[in-house]
XYZ file of C-alpha atoms in Angstrom:
141
model
C 120.203 134.089 126.058
C 122.157 130.803 126.571
C 124.556 131.227 123.961
C 123.646 128.497 121.205
C 121.326 128.802 118.796
C 118.857 126.017 116.889
C 117.443 127.549 114.388
C 115.943 126.817 110.678
C 114.424 128.778 108.095
C 113.577 127.437 105.068
C 111.839 128.091 101.704
C 110.787 124.562 99.050
C 108.332 122.203 97.495
C 106.511 119.416 99.306
C 107.723 116.136 98.061
C 104.908 114.265 99.348
C 101.415 114.565 100.745
C 101.395 114.954 104.483
C 101.704 111.805 106.189
C 99.370 112.069 109.392
C 100.223 109.673 112.428
C 97.484 110.062 115.546
C 98.262 109.683 119.481
C 95.805 108.147 122.028
C 95.134 111.595 124.016
C 94.244 113.697 120.597
C 97.679 114.475 119.784
C 99.347 114.229 116.401
C 102.209 114.985 113.831
C 102.419 114.964 110.128
C 105.602 114.437 108.460
C 106.447 115.392 104.836
C 109.552 115.888 102.750
C 110.588 119.025 101.736
C 112.643 119.725 98.743
C 115.375 122.818 98.702
C 117.342 123.932 95.459
C 120.572 125.541 94.490
C 121.253 126.468 90.989
C 124.131 127.499 89.570
C 126.345 127.482 86.826
C 129.262 125.242 86.318
C 132.582 127.734 85.383
C 134.426 124.841 83.404
C 131.465 123.979 81.248
C 129.237 126.964 81.758
C 126.358 124.563 82.173
C 123.621 125.220 84.753
C 123.608 122.993 87.781
C 120.207 122.604 89.991
C 121.504 120.509 93.527
C 118.524 119.557 95.491
C 118.494 118.799 98.950
C 116.246 116.989 100.934
C 114.311 117.782 104.819
C 112.417 115.714 106.968
C 109.412 118.363 108.077
C 107.922 117.301 111.357
C 104.499 119.349 112.165
C 102.948 118.597 115.454
C 98.815 118.536 116.776
C 96.973 121.601 115.039
C 99.346 122.533 112.788
C 99.491 119.249 111.432
C 95.893 119.371 110.750
C 96.019 122.689 108.762
C 99.109 121.340 106.711
C 97.355 117.993 106.075
C 94.234 120.266 104.918
C 95.758 122.956 102.733
C 99.128 121.172 101.583
C 99.826 118.407 98.554
C 102.950 117.494 96.882
C 104.827 120.163 95.194
C 103.268 123.060 96.856
C 105.590 126.328 98.477
C 105.779 126.685 101.291
C 108.152 128.630 103.991
C 108.705 126.853 107.266
C 110.593 127.727 110.338
C 111.676 125.295 113.285
C 114.581 123.895 114.997
C 117.132 120.512 113.755
C 116.326 117.314 116.083
C 118.138 114.097 115.477
C 116.827 110.885 116.804
C 117.807 107.684 116.828
C 115.634 104.229 117.296
C 116.316 100.303 117.045
C 114.497 98.611 113.858
C 113.134 95.552 113.542
C 116.225 93.780 112.664
C 117.836 95.089 115.825
C 119.910 97.716 113.895
C 119.946 101.488 115.606
C 118.770 104.155 113.239
C 119.589 107.732 113.036
C 117.699 110.545 111.504
C 118.078 114.392 111.442
C 114.287 116.038 111.201
C 112.746 119.745 110.941
C 110.229 120.492 113.660
C 108.386 123.053 112.679
C 107.125 125.936 115.173
C 106.048 128.747 112.676
C 104.937 127.844 108.752
C 103.364 130.439 105.704
C 102.320 128.894 102.712
C 103.359 130.577 99.590
C 101.044 129.040 96.963
C 98.484 125.764 97.618
C 97.652 123.848 94.505
C 94.641 122.791 96.250
C 93.529 126.538 96.058
C 94.193 127.324 92.450
C 93.434 123.761 90.847
C 89.784 124.035 92.862
C 89.034 127.533 92.371
C 88.640 127.261 96.304
C 90.203 130.300 98.378
C 91.535 129.998 101.322
C 90.333 131.945 104.498
C 90.656 135.854 104.547
C 94.410 135.542 105.629
C 96.581 132.787 104.408
C 97.746 130.128 107.031
C 100.639 130.696 109.095
C 101.422 129.933 112.769
C 104.068 129.898 115.484
C 102.840 126.292 116.740
C 105.922 125.882 118.950
C 103.961 122.331 120.851
C 105.152 122.127 124.349
C 105.165 118.046 123.451
C 108.966 117.341 123.609
C 109.695 114.235 121.001
C 111.162 112.183 123.223
C 107.378 111.865 125.004
C 105.981 110.609 121.802
C 106.087 106.978 120.620
C 107.334 106.940 116.868
């Protein structure tokens, strides 16, 4: 081991449907926001406070296609991945920055498409280790 670790584990709810982007050669990525909540009691007012943190998630290729097929806004998912920061030039010439979670593994915890339409997922819930060998610098954003 090289002495460093970049690993993220999150359980949260999708803030929107998966947005897909397809590239020449058949590769694709899916992007979606994930909300995680922290609930605590304000000791001075005894009020229950919920604080929401938003995470930008990126899934690639087969994993993206599986997520697009089964997930919709509000679904609960467990993800593992790594933090990746990137920058780009906006149309107005300013430099923009973002931090994303590049998903390498996921497990669906509940899926509305399944419960609302009485369709059943495959016998084992979709999950997987989809660590792509594509570096995000190789993809045209």
